[in-house]
Coordinates of C-alpha atoms in Angstrom, one line a residue:
M1 CA -59.1 -29.9 -9.5
P2 CA -57.2 -27.1 -11.4
E3 CA -53.3 -27.0 -10.7
E4 CA -52.2 -24.4 -8.4
V5 CA -50.4 -21.8 -10.2
D6 CA -47.4 -20.0 -8.5
D7 CA -47.9 -16.2 -8.9
T8 CA -44.8 -15.4 -7.1
P9 CA -43.0 -12.7 -9.2
E10 CA -39.4 -13.4 -10.2
L11 CA -36.9 -10.8 -9.5
P12 CA -34.7 -9.8 -12.5
Q13 CA -31.2 -11.0 -12.4
E14 CA -30.1 -7.4 -12.3
M15 CA -32.1 -6.7 -9.0
L16 CA -30.7 -9.8 -7.5
D17 CA -27.1 -8.7 -8.2
L18 CA -27.9 -5.3 -6.8
I19 CA -29.4 -6.9 -3.5
M20 CA -26.2 -9.1 -3.1
S21 CA -23.9 -6.4 -3.9
F22 CA -25.6 -4.3 -1.0
L23 CA -25.2 -7.2 1.4
R24 CA -21.6 -8.0 0.2
D25 CA -20.0 -7.4 3.5
D26 CA -22.8 -9.2 5.7
S27 CA -22.0 -12.8 5.5
A28 CA -24.8 -13.9 7.7
A29 CA -27.4 -12.2 5.4
L30 CA -25.6 -13.7 2.3
K31 CA -25.8 -17.1 3.9
C32 CA -29.6 -16.7 4.4
C33 CA -30.0 -15.5 0.9
S34 CA -28.3 -18.4 -0.5
L35 CA -30.9 -20.8 1.1
V36 CA -33.9 -19.1 -0.5
C37 CA -33.5 -20.5 -4.0
K38 CA -31.1 -21.5 -6.6
A39 CA -31.0 -18.0 -8.2
W40 CA -30.3 -16.3 -4.9
C41 CA -27.8 -19.0 -4.2
W42 CA -25.6 -18.4 -7.3
S43 CA -25.8 -14.6 -6.8
A44 CA -24.8 -14.7 -3.3
Q45 CA -21.6 -17.2 -3.8
S46 CA -19.7 -14.7 -5.8
Y47 CA -19.4 -12.6 -2.5
L48 CA -19.4 -15.5 0.1
F49 CA -16.5 -17.1 -1.5
R50 CA -14.6 -14.0 -3.0
D51 CA -11.8 -14.4 -0.3
L52 CA -10.1 -17.5 0.7
V53 CA -8.0 -17.4 3.9
V54 CA -5.2 -20.1 4.4
L55 CA -3.9 -20.3 8.1
D56 CA -1.1 -22.5 9.2
R57 CA -1.6 -25.7 7.3
N58 CA -1.5 -27.9 10.4
K59 CA -4.5 -26.2 11.8
D60 CA -7.0 -26.9 9.0
P61 CA -6.1 -30.0 6.9
A62 CA -9.7 -30.2 5.7
L63 CA -9.1 -27.2 3.5
K64 CA -8.3 -29.3 0.6
M65 CA -11.8 -30.4 0.1
P66 CA -13.6 -27.3 -0.5
V67 CA -11.1 -26.1 -3.1
S68 CA -10.6 -29.5 -4.9
A69 CA -12.0 -29.9 -8.2
S70 CA -15.4 -31.4 -8.1
P71 CA -17.8 -32.0 -11.0
Y72 CA -20.8 -30.9 -8.7
Y73 CA -19.5 -28.2 -6.7
N74 CA -16.3 -26.0 -6.8
V75 CA -15.9 -22.6 -5.1
T76 CA -12.6 -21.8 -6.6
H77 CA -14.6 -20.2 -9.5
Y78 CA -15.6 -17.4 -7.2
V79 CA -12.5 -16.8 -5.3
R80 CA -10.8 -13.5 -6.2
G81 CA -8.6 -12.8 -3.0
F82 CA -6.2 -15.4 -1.6
H83 CA -4.7 -14.7 2.0
V84 CA -2.1 -17.0 3.5
Q85 CA -0.9 -16.7 7.1
G86 CA 1.8 -18.5 8.9
V87 CA 2.7 -21.0 6.1
Q88 CA 6.4 -22.5 5.9
F89 CA 6.6 -22.9 2.1
D90 CA 9.9 -24.4 2.3
N91 CA 8.3 -27.5 4.1
V92 CA 5.2 -27.8 1.9
P93 CA 6.2 -29.6 -1.3
T94 CA 2.4 -29.9 -2.5
Y95 CA 0.0 -28.0 -0.2
P96 CA -0.9 -25.2 -0.2
K97 CA 0.9 -24.9 -3.5
S98 CA -1.7 -27.1 -5.0
V99 CA -4.4 -24.6 -3.9
F100 CA -2.6 -21.9 -5.9
S101 CA -2.7 -24.0 -9.1
S102 CA -6.6 -24.2 -8.9
L103 CA -7.0 -20.4 -8.1
S104 CA -4.1 -18.7 -9.8
C105 CA -5.9 -17.7 -12.9
M106 CA -8.7 -16.2 -11.2
L107 CA -6.8 -14.4 -8.5
T108 CA -6.7 -10.5 -8.4
R109 CA -5.8 -10.1 -4.7
L110 CA -2.8 -12.0 -3.1
H111 CA -1.8 -11.4 0.5
L112 CA 0.9 -13.2 2.3
F113 CA 1.5 -12.8 5.9
R114 CA 4.2 -14.4 8.1
C115 CA 5.5 -16.7 5.4
H116 CA 8.8 -18.2 4.8
F117 CA 10.6 -19.5 1.6
D118 CA 13.7 -21.2 0.8
D119 CA 14.7 -18.5 -1.6
L120 CA 13.2 -15.5 -3.3
D121 CA 12.8 -17.6 -6.4
S122 CA 10.2 -19.7 -4.6
L123 CA 8.2 -16.5 -3.7
V124 CA 8.6 -15.2 -7.3
H125 CA 7.2 -18.6 -8.7
I126 CA 4.0 -18.2 -6.5
I127 CA 3.4 -14.6 -7.7
Q128 CA 4.0 -15.5 -11.4
M129 CA 1.3 -18.1 -11.1
C130 CA -1.2 -15.5 -10.8
P131 CA -1.3 -13.5 -14.2
S132 CA -4.3 -11.3 -13.3
I133 CA -3.0 -10.1 -9.8
Q134 CA -3.9 -6.4 -9.1
D135 CA -3.4 -6.3 -5.3
L136 CA -0.1 -7.7 -3.9
H137 CA 0.6 -7.5 -0.3
L138 CA 3.6 -9.1 1.5
E139 CA 4.0 -8.7 5.3
N140 CA 6.5 -10.5 7.3
V141 CA 7.5 -12.5 4.5
H142 CA 11.0 -13.9 4.7
W143 CA 13.5 -16.0 2.5
D144 CA 16.9 -17.5 3.2
K145 CA 18.7 -16.9 -0.1
N146 CA 18.1 -14.2 -2.8
G147 CA 18.8 -16.5 -5.5
T148 CA 18.8 -15.3 -9.3
A149 CA 15.3 -13.6 -8.8
S150 CA 14.0 -15.2 -12.0
L151 CA 15.2 -13.4 -14.9
A152 CA 12.5 -15.5 -16.7
S153 CA 9.8 -13.5 -15.3
R154 CA 10.3 -11.1 -18.2
E155 CA 8.7 -13.6 -20.4
S156 CA 6.6 -15.6 -18.1
W157 CA 4.9 -12.9 -16.0
S158 CA 3.9 -9.2 -16.7
P159 CA 3.2 -6.8 -13.8
S160 CA 1.2 -4.7 -16.0
A161 CA -2.1 -5.5 -14.1
L162 CA -0.7 -4.7 -10.8
T163 CA -2.3 -1.5 -9.3
H164 CA -1.8 -2.0 -5.5
L165 CA 1.6 -2.9 -4.0
G166 CA 2.2 -3.3 -0.3
L167 CA 5.6 -4.4 1.5
K168 CA 5.9 -4.4 5.0
D169 CA 8.6 -6.1 7.0
I170 CA 10.4 -7.6 4.1
R171 CA 13.6 -7.2 2.3
I172 CA 12.3 -4.6 -0.1
A173 CA 15.4 -4.0 -2.2
P174 CA 15.8 -7.6 -3.7
F175 CA 12.2 -7.8 -4.2
L176 CA 11.8 -4.7 -6.2
R177 CA 14.9 -5.4 -8.2
W178 CA 13.0 -8.4 -9.5
L179 CA 9.7 -6.6 -10.1
T180 CA 11.6 -4.0 -12.0
L181 CA 13.1 -6.5 -14.4
S182 CA 10.2 -6.4 -16.5
T183 CA 10.3 -4.1 -19.5
K184 CA 6.6 -4.0 -19.5
P185 CA 4.8 -0.7 -18.4
L186 CA 3.8 -0.5 -14.9
F187 CA 0.5 1.1 -13.8
I188 CA 0.7 1.0 -10.0
T189 CA -1.7 3.5 -8.3
H190 CA -1.1 2.5 -4.5
L191 CA 2.5 2.1 -3.1
K192 CA 3.2 1.2 0.6
F193 CA 6.7 0.5 2.0
D194 CA 7.3 -0.2 5.8
P195 CA 10.1 0.2 6.9
I196 CA 12.4 1.8 4.1
K197 CA 16.1 1.1 5.0
P198 CA 19.1 2.9 3.4
E199 CA 19.8 -0.1 1.0
D200 CA 16.2 0.3 -0.3
L201 CA 16.3 3.9 -1.4
P202 CA 17.9 3.4 -4.8
I203 CA 15.5 0.9 -6.1
I204 CA 12.5 2.7 -4.6
C205 CA 13.5 5.9 -6.5
H206 CA 13.9 3.8 -9.6
L207 CA 10.4 2.4 -9.2
C208 CA 8.8 5.7 -8.5
S209 CA 10.4 7.1 -11.7
R210 CA 8.6 4.1 -13.5
V211 CA 5.3 4.8 -11.9
N212 CA 5.4 8.6 -11.5
K213 CA 2.3 9.1 -14.0
S214 CA 0.1 6.5 -12.3
V215 CA 0.8 6.4 -8.5
T216 CA -1.8 8.4 -6.6
F217 CA -1.3 7.0 -3.1
L218 CA 2.1 6.7 -1.4
Q219 CA 2.5 5.4 2.1
I220 CA 6.0 5.0 3.8
C221 CA 7.6 4.5 7.1
L222 CA 11.4 5.3 7.4
A223 CA 13.6 3.0 9.2
M224 CA 14.8 4.6 12.6
E225 CA 18.4 4.0 12.0
D226 CA 21.7 5.6 11.3
G227 CA 22.6 6.2 7.8
L228 CA 19.4 7.1 6.2
I229 CA 19.7 10.9 6.3
S230 CA 22.9 10.8 4.2
Y231 CA 20.9 9.7 1.0
L232 CA 19.0 12.1 -1.3
P233 CA 17.0 11.1 -4.2
C234 CA 19.3 12.7 -6.7
Q235 CA 22.3 10.6 -5.2
V236 CA 20.6 7.3 -5.2
S237 CA 19.0 7.4 -8.7
H238 CA 20.0 8.2 -12.1
E239 CA 16.5 8.9 -13.3
L240 CA 16.3 11.8 -10.9
Q241 CA 19.3 13.6 -12.5
S242 CA 18.0 14.3 -16.0
L243 CA 17.6 18.0 -16.8
A244 CA 14.2 19.5 -16.6
T245 CA 12.6 22.7 -15.2
S246 CA 12.2 22.5 -11.5
S247 CA 8.8 23.0 -9.8
H248 CA 7.7 25.6 -7.3
I249 CA 7.8 23.1 -4.5
A250 CA 11.4 22.1 -5.4
R251 CA 12.7 25.7 -5.4
L252 CA 10.9 26.2 -2.0
Y253 CA 12.7 23.1 -0.7
S254 CA 16.0 24.4 -2.0
N255 CA 15.7 27.9 -0.4
T256 CA 14.3 26.7 2.9
F257 CA 16.9 23.9 3.6
N258 CA 19.9 25.6 1.6
I259 CA 20.3 22.4 -0.6
P260 CA 21.2 22.5 -4.3
N261 CA 18.3 22.2 -6.4
Y262 CA 19.0 19.1 -8.4
K263 CA 16.8 19.5 -11.5
S264 CA 14.9 16.4 -12.3
R265 CA 12.1 14.8 -14.4
P266 CA 8.6 15.7 -13.0
T267 CA 8.0 13.1 -10.2
L268 CA 4.9 11.8 -8.8
V269 CA 2.9 14.0 -11.0
Q270 CA -0.6 12.3 -10.1
L271 CA -0.1 12.1 -6.4
V272 CA -3.3 12.7 -4.4
T273 CA -2.4 11.2 -1.0
L274 CA 1.1 11.0 0.9
R275 CA 1.0 9.3 4.2
V276 CA 4.1 9.1 6.4
D277 CA 3.9 6.6 9.3
R278 CA 6.1 7.4 12.4
F279 CA 6.8 10.9 11.1
M280 CA 7.9 11.8 14.5
D281 CA 8.6 9.0 17.1
S282 CA 9.7 10.0 20.6
T283 CA 10.5 6.4 21.5
N284 CA 13.7 6.9 19.4
E285 CA 16.8 8.9 19.7
I286 CA 16.6 12.5 18.3
D287 CA 19.3 11.7 15.6
K288 CA 17.3 8.7 14.3
Q289 CA 14.0 10.8 14.3
S290 CA 15.8 13.2 11.9
N291 CA 15.7 10.6 9.3
S292 CA 11.9 10.7 8.8
L293 CA 11.5 14.3 9.3
S294 CA 14.2 15.3 6.6
W295 CA 13.0 12.7 4.1
T296 CA 9.4 13.7 4.5
A297 CA 10.3 17.2 3.4
R298 CA 12.4 15.9 0.6
I299 CA 9.8 13.5 -0.7
L300 CA 7.2 16.5 -0.7
S301 CA 9.6 18.5 -2.8
K302 CA 9.4 15.7 -5.4
V303 CA 5.6 16.0 -5.6
D304 CA 4.9 17.9 -8.8
A305 CA 1.3 17.6 -8.9
P306 CA -0.1 21.1 -8.3
D307 CA -3.6 20.2 -9.4
T308 CA -4.0 16.7 -8.0
F309 CA -2.2 16.6 -4.6
K310 CA -4.8 17.0 -1.8
Y311 CA -4.0 15.0 1.5
L312 CA -0.8 14.8 3.7
I313 CA -1.3 12.5 6.7
L314 CA 1.7 12.5 9.3
Q315 CA 1.5 9.9 12.1
M316 CA 3.2 10.9 15.3
V317 CA 4.1 9.0 18.6
I318 CA 4.8 11.4 21.2
S319 CA 4.1 11.5 25.1
R320 CA 4.2 15.2 25.6
T321 CA 3.5 18.4 23.6
G322 CA 7.2 19.9 23.9
Q323 CA 8.7 16.9 21.8
L324 CA 7.2 18.6 18.7
D325 CA 10.1 21.2 18.8
E326 CA 12.9 19.0 20.1
C327 CA 14.2 17.8 16.7
R328 CA 16.5 20.5 15.2
V329 CA 15.7 19.5 11.4
T330 CA 11.9 20.2 11.9
R331 CA 11.0 23.1 9.6
W332 CA 7.4 23.8 10.0
D333 CA 7.6 26.9 8.0
F334 CA 8.4 24.8 4.9
F335 CA 5.3 22.7 5.3
D336 CA 3.2 25.8 6.1
E337 CA 4.4 27.6 2.9
A338 CA 4.1 24.5 0.7
L339 CA 0.7 23.4 1.8
G340 CA -0.8 26.8 3.1
G341 CA -0.1 28.8 0.1
D342 CA -1.0 28.3 -3.6
I343 CA 1.6 25.7 -4.8
F344 CA -1.2 22.8 -4.6
V345 CA -4.2 24.7 -5.7
N346 CA -6.7 21.8 -4.6
F347 CA -5.0 20.8 -1.4
Q348 CA -7.5 19.9 1.3
Y349 CA -5.8 19.3 4.6
L350 CA -2.7 18.3 6.6
E351 CA -3.7 15.6 9.0
F352 CA -1.6 14.7 12.2
E353 CA -2.6 11.2 13.6
M354 CA -1.4 11.1 17.1
V355 CA -0.9 7.6 18.5
G356 CA -1.3 7.0 22.3
K357 CA -2.3 9.1 25.0
V358 CA -1.2 12.8 24.5
D359 CA -2.7 16.1 25.3
M360 CA -4.6 16.9 22.0
E361 CA -5.4 20.5 22.9
G362 CA -1.9 21.2 23.6
V363 CA -0.8 19.6 20.3
T364 CA -3.6 21.4 18.4
S365 CA -2.7 24.7 19.8
L366 CA 1.2 24.4 19.3
L367 CA 0.9 23.2 15.6
S368 CA -1.7 25.8 14.8
R369 CA 1.0 28.3 15.9
R370 CA 3.7 26.7 13.9
L371 CA 1.5 26.3 10.8
P372 CA -0.4 29.7 10.8
K373 CA -1.4 29.6 7.1
L374 CA -2.7 26.2 7.2
A375 CA -4.6 27.1 10.4
Q376 CA -6.2 30.0 8.9
R377 CA -7.4 28.4 5.9
G378 CA -8.8 25.5 8.0
R379 CA -6.5 22.9 6.5
L380 CA -5.3 21.2 9.8
R381 CA -6.8 18.0 11.1
F382 CA -6.0 16.1 14.3
T383 CA -6.9 12.5 15.1
N384 CA -6.0 10.4 18.1
V385 CA -5.5 6.7 17.8
I386 CA -5.3 5.1 21.2

């Protein structure tokens, strides 16, 4: 009898890659595809194992097995994102540090959440093990001592690959002092800081001056505490005192708030989006609320991007509409003139993100009256996050 011939057509590798890319966020479908044949299995693995999550080390001691070096099967080749949560690194001499050693060269994303280190040097050492890191996010990361913050980092690690940096609930100032030690150029496009305390302002201003030509997205949250409002960028950073022609937005700020127009280098010249969390928070005292309100206007005055700036998002926590007018430093006319006129020629919208239960109709009506130019041009948006 003649042998049976398999007439099943083979899909080109490019087609397989497109299919897997389409299913990249559907892990169940990817698992099914990986069981079809070897070709489908190899294509699916790059998405199935792209992110590795390590929880508290005591909860999953078997994690060592899938990341250990094996001559037959090793998923570490596919891992690009490493997320660590709830690990006390000061009590872990080898694990999960051993995991980093097998992954570090391939990682492009490193996220640490609720982790603790003996000192800043230990955290720096982990980061330096990842030479290709592009996305670094640290949240609720703490250390006992600042240490020397690794001057050796100038030689052993370069932050030039880093494009996304998010720092939340950590000591921002000492970490950024280490990061800016490097003389290599920085090309960070996305910056997130929460919360910003008075002692963080000088180094944040310095970092912004280093990345002013690359950063397109800036998300900030100002600490609701005393002392922040007394700082101005021109007072805390030498980079912001160099003589240069001031921009239209800087002159508008100076005229509106009657503050001397400190001339400076162009700042945030490629910024597209500025997001301010807790721009107004009625759960705090009025004096502390003024920190965020004053600084948001000041930061906007430093956006010298007339062609690229498109979006301003202000998060607000209020319980009633009247609280929008309670803070004395709120100058809606500045925002209306800056964003409703022609200073930013491609500006799309100012979005108010209201948190909690609030009368959205009342908020929309009041802010539309306070911001008539923006309202007339259809540049106001209102969203409610419950």
